[in-house]
mmCIF file with all atom_site columns, C-alpha atoms in Angstrom:
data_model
loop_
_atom_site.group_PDB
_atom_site.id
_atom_site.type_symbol
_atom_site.label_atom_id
_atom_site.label_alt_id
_atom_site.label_comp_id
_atom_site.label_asym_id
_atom_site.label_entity_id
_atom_site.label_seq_id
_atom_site.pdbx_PDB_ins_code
_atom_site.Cartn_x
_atom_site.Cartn_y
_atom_site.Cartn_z
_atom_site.occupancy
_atom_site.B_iso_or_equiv
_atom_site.pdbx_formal_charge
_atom_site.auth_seq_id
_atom_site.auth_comp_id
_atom_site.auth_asym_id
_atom_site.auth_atom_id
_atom_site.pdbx_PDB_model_num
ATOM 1   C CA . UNK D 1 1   ? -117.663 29.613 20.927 1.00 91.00 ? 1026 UNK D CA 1
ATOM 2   C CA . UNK D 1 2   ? -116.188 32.382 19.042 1.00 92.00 ? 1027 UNK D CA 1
ATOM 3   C CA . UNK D 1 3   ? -116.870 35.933 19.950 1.00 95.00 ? 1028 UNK D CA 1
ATOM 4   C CA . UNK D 1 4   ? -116.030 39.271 18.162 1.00 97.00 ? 1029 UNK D CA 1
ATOM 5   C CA . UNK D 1 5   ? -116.664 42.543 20.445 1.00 97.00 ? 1030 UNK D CA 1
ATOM 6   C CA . UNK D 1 6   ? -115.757 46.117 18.739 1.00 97.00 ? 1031 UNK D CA 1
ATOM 7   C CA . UNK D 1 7   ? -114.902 48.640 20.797 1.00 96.00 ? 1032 UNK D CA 1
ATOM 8   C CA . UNK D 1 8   ? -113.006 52.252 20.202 1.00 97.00 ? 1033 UNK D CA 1
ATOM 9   C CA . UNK D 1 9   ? -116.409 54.036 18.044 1.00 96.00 ? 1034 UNK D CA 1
ATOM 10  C CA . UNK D 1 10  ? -117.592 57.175 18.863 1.00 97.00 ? 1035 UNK D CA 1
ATOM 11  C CA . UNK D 1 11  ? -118.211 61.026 17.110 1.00 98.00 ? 1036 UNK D CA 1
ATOM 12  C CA . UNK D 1 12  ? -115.435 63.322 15.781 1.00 98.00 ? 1037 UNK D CA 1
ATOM 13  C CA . UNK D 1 13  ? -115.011 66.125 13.787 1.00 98.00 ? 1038 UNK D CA 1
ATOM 14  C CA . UNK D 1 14  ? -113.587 65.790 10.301 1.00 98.00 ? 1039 UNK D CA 1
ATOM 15  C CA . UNK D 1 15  ? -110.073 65.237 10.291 1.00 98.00 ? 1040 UNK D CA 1
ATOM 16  C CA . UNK D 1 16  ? -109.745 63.498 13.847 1.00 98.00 ? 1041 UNK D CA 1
ATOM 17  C CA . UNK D 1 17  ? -108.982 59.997 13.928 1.00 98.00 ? 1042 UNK D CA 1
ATOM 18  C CA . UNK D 1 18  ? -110.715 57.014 15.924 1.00 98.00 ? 1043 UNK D CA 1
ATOM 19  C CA . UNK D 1 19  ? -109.072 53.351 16.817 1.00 98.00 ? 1044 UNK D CA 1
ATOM 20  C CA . UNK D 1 20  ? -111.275 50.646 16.846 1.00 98.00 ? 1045 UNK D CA 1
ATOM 21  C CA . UNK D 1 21  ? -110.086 47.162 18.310 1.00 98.00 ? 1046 UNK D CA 1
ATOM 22  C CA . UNK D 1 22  ? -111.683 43.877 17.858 1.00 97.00 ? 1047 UNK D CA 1
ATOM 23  C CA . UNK D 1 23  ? -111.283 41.510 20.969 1.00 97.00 ? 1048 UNK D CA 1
ATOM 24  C CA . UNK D 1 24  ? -111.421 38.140 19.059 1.00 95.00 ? 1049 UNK D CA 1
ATOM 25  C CA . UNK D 1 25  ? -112.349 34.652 21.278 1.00 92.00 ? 1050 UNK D CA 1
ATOM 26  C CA . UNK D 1 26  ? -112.722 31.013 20.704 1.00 89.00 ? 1051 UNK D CA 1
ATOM 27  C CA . UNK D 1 27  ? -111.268 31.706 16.695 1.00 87.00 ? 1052 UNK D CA 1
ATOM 28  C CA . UNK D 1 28  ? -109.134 29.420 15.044 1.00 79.00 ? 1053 UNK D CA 1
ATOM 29  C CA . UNK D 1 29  ? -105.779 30.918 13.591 1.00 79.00 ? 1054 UNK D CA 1
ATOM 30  C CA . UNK D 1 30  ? -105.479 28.513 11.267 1.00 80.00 ? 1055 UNK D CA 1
ATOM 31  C CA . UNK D 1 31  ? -105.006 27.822 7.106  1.00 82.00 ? 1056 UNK D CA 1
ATOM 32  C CA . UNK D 1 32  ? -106.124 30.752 4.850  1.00 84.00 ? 1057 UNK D CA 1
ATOM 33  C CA . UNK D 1 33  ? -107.830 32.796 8.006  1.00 90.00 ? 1058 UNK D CA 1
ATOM 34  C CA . UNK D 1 34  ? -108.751 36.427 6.942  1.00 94.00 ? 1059 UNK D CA 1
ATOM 35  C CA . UNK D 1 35  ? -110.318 39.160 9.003  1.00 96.00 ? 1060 UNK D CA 1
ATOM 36  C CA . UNK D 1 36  ? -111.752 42.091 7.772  1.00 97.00 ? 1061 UNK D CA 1
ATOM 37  C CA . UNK D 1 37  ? -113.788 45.445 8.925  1.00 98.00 ? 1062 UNK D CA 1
ATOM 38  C CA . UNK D 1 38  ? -116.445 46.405 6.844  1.00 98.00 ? 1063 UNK D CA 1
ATOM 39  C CA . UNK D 1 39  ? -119.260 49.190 7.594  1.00 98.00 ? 1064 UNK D CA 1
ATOM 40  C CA . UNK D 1 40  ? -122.519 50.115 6.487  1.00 98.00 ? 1065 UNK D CA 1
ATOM 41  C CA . UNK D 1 41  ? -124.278 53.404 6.745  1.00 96.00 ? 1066 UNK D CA 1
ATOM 42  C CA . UNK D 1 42  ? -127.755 54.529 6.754  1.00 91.00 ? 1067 UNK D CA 1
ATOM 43  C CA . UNK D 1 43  ? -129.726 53.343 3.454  1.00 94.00 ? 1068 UNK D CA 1
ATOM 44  C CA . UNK D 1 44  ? -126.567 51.740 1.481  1.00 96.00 ? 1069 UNK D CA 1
ATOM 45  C CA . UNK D 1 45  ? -125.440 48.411 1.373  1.00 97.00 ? 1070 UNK D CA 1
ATOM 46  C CA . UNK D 1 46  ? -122.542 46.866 4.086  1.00 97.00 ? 1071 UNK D CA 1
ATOM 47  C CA . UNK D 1 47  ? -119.430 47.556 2.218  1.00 97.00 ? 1072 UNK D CA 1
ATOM 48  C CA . UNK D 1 48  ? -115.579 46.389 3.081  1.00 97.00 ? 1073 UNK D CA 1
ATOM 49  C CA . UNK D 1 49  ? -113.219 48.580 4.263  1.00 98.00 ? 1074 UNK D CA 1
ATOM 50  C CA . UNK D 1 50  ? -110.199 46.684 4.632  1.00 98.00 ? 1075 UNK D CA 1
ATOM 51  C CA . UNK D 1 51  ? -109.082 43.030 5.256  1.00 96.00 ? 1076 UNK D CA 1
ATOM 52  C CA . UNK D 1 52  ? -105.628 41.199 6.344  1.00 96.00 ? 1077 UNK D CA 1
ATOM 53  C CA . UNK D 1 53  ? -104.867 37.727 6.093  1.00 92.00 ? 1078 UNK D CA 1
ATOM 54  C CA . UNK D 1 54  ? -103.077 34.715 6.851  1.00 90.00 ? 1079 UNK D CA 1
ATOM 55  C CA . UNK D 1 55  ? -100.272 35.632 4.907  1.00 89.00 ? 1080 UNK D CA 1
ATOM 56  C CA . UNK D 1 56  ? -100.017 39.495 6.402  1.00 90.00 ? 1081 UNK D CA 1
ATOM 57  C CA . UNK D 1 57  ? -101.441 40.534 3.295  1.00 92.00 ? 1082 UNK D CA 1
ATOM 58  C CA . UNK D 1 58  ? -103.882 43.876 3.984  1.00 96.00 ? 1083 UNK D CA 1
ATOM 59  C CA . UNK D 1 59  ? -105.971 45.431 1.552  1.00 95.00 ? 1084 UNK D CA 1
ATOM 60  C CA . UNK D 1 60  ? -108.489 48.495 1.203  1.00 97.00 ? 1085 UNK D CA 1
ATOM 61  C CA . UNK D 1 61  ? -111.198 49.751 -0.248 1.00 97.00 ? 1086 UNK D CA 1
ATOM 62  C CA . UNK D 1 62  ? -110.551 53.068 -2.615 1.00 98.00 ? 1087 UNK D CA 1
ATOM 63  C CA . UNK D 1 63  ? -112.127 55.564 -0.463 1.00 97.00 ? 1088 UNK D CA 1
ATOM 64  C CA . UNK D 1 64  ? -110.242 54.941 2.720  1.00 98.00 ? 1089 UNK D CA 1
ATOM 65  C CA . UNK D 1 65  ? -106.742 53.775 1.078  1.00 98.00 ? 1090 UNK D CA 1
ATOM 66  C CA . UNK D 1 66  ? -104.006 56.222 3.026  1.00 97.00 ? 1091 UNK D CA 1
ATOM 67  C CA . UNK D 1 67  ? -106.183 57.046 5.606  1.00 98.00 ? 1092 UNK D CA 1
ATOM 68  C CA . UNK D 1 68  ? -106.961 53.857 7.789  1.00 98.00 ? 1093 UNK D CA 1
ATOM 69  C CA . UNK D 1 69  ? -104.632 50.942 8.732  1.00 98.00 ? 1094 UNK D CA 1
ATOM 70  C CA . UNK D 1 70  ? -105.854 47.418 10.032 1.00 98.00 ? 1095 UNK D CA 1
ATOM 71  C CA . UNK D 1 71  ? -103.468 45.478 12.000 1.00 97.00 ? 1096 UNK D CA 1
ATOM 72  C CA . UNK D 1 72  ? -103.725 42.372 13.968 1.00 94.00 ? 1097 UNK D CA 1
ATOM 73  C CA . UNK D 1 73  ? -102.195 41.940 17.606 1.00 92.00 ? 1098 UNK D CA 1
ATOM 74  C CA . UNK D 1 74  ? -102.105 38.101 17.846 1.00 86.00 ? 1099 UNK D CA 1
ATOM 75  C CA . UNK D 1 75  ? -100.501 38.023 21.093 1.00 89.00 ? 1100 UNK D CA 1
ATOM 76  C CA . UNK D 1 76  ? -103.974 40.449 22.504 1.00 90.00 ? 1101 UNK D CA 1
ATOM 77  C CA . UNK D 1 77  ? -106.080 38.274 20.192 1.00 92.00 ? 1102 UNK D CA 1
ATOM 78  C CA . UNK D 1 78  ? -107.330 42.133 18.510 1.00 95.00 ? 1103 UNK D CA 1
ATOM 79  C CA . UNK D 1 79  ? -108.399 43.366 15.199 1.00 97.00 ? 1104 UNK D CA 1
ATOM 80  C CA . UNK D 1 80  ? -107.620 46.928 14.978 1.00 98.00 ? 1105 UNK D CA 1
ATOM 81  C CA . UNK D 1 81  ? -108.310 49.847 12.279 1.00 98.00 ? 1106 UNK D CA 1
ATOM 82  C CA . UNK D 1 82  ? -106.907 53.248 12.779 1.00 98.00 ? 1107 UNK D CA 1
ATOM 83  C CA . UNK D 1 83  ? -108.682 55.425 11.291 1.00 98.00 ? 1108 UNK D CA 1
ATOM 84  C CA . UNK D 1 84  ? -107.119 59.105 10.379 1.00 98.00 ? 1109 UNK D CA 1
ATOM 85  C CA . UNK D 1 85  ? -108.337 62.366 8.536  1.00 98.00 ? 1110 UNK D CA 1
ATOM 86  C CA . UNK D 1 86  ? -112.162 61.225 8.939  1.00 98.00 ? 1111 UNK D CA 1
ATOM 87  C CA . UNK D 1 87  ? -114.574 62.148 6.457  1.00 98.00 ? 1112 UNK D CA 1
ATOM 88  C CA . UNK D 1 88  ? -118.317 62.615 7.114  1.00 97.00 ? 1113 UNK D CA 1
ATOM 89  C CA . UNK D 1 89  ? -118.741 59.965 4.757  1.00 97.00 ? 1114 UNK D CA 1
ATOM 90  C CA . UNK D 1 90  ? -117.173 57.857 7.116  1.00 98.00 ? 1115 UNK D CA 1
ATOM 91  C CA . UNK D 1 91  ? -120.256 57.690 9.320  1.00 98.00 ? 1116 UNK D CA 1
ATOM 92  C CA . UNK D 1 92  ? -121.196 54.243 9.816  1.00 98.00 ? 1117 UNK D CA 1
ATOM 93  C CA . UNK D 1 93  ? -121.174 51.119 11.420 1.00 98.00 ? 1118 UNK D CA 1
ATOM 94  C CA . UNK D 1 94  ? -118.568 49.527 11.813 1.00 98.00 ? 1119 UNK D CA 1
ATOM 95  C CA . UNK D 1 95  ? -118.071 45.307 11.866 1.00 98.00 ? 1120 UNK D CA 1
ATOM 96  C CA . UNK D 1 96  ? -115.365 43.096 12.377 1.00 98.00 ? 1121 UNK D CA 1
ATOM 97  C CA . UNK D 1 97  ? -115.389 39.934 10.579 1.00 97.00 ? 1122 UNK D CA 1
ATOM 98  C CA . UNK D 1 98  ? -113.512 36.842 10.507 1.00 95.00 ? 1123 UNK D CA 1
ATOM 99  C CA . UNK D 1 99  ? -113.970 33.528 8.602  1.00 93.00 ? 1124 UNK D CA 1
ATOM 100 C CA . UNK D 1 100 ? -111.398 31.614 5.721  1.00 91.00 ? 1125 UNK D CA 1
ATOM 101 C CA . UNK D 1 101 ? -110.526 32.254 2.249  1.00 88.00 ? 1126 UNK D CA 1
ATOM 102 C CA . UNK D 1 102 ? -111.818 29.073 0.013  1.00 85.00 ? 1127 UNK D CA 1
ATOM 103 C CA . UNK D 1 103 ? -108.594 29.012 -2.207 1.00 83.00 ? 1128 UNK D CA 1
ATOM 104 C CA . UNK D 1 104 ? -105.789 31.982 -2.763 1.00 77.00 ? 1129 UNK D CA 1
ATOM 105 C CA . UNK D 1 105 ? -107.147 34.838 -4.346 1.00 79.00 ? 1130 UNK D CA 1
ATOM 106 C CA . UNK D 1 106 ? -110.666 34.374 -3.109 1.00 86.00 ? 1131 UNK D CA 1
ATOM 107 C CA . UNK D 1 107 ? -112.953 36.567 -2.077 1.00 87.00 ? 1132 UNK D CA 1
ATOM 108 C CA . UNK D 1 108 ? -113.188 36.247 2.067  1.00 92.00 ? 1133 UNK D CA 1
ATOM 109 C CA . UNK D 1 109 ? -115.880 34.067 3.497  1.00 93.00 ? 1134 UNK D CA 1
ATOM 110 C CA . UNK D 1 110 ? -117.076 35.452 6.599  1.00 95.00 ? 1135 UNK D CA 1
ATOM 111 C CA . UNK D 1 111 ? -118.196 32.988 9.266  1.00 94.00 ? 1136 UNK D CA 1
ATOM 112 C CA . UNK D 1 112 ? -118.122 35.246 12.718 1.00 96.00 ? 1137 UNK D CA 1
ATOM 113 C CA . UNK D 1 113 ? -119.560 38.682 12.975 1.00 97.00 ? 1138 UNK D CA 1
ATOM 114 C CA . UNK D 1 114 ? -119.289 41.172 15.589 1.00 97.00 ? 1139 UNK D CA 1
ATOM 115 C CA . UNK D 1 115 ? -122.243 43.358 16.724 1.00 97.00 ? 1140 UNK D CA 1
ATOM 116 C CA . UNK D 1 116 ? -120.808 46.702 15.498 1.00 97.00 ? 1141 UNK D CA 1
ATOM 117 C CA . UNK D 1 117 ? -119.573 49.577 16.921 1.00 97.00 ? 1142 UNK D CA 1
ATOM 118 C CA . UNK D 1 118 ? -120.906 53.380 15.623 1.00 98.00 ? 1143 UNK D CA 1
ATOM 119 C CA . UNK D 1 119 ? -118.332 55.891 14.125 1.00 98.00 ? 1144 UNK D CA 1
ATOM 120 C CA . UNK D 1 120 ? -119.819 59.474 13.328 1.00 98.00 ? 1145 UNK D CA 1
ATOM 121 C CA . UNK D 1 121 ? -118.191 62.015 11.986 1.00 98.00 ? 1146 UNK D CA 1
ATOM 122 C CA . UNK D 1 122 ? -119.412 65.269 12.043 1.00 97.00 ? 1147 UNK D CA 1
ATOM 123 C CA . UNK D 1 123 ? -118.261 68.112 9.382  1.00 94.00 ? 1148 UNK D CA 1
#
């Protein structure tokens, strides 16, 4: 059974930083994996924030390129996103995902969620 627990949320003032981690059980390293945090804050739509893939490949949405980092730690089976010079806009919560890319290029299919951890950021 796979399992994806978030940990590392909390509040901060603008400009701090937060670390989230992923602890990631029971998934399957294997073929075109990709893993991904995404967030969604009161009344808007879940959004990504930044995935990596099987090929080390990372990418991030606009608003947080520069600022936050995801890395994997195979060896801890983690997920991590640093997370520096928070915003206010930042407030949200925050998922890890995990699931397969259908063909190179694709958009990633997400087939394990975790339950979300909150990040507010106070200005």
């Amino acid at each position: 059974q796979v399992q994806l627990v978030e940990s590392g949320g909390g509040s901060v003032q603008a400009g701090g930083s937060l670390r989230l981690s992923c602890a990631v059980s029971g998934y399957t390293y294997r073929g075109a994996y990709c893993m991904s945090w995404l967030r969604q804050a009161p009344g808007k739509e879940r959004e990504g924030v930044a995935t990596i893939d099987s090929a080390g490949s990372t990418t991030y949405a606009d608003s947080v390129e520069g600022r936050f980092t995801i890395s994997e730690d195979r060896a801890k089976n983690t997920l991590n996103l640093q997370m520096n010079s928070l915003k206010p806009e930042d407030t949200a919560i925050y998922y890890c995902a995990a699931g397969w890319r259908g063909y190179p290029g694709s958009q990633c299919a997400y087939t394990y969620w975790g339950q979300g951890t909150q990040v507010t950021v106070s200005s």
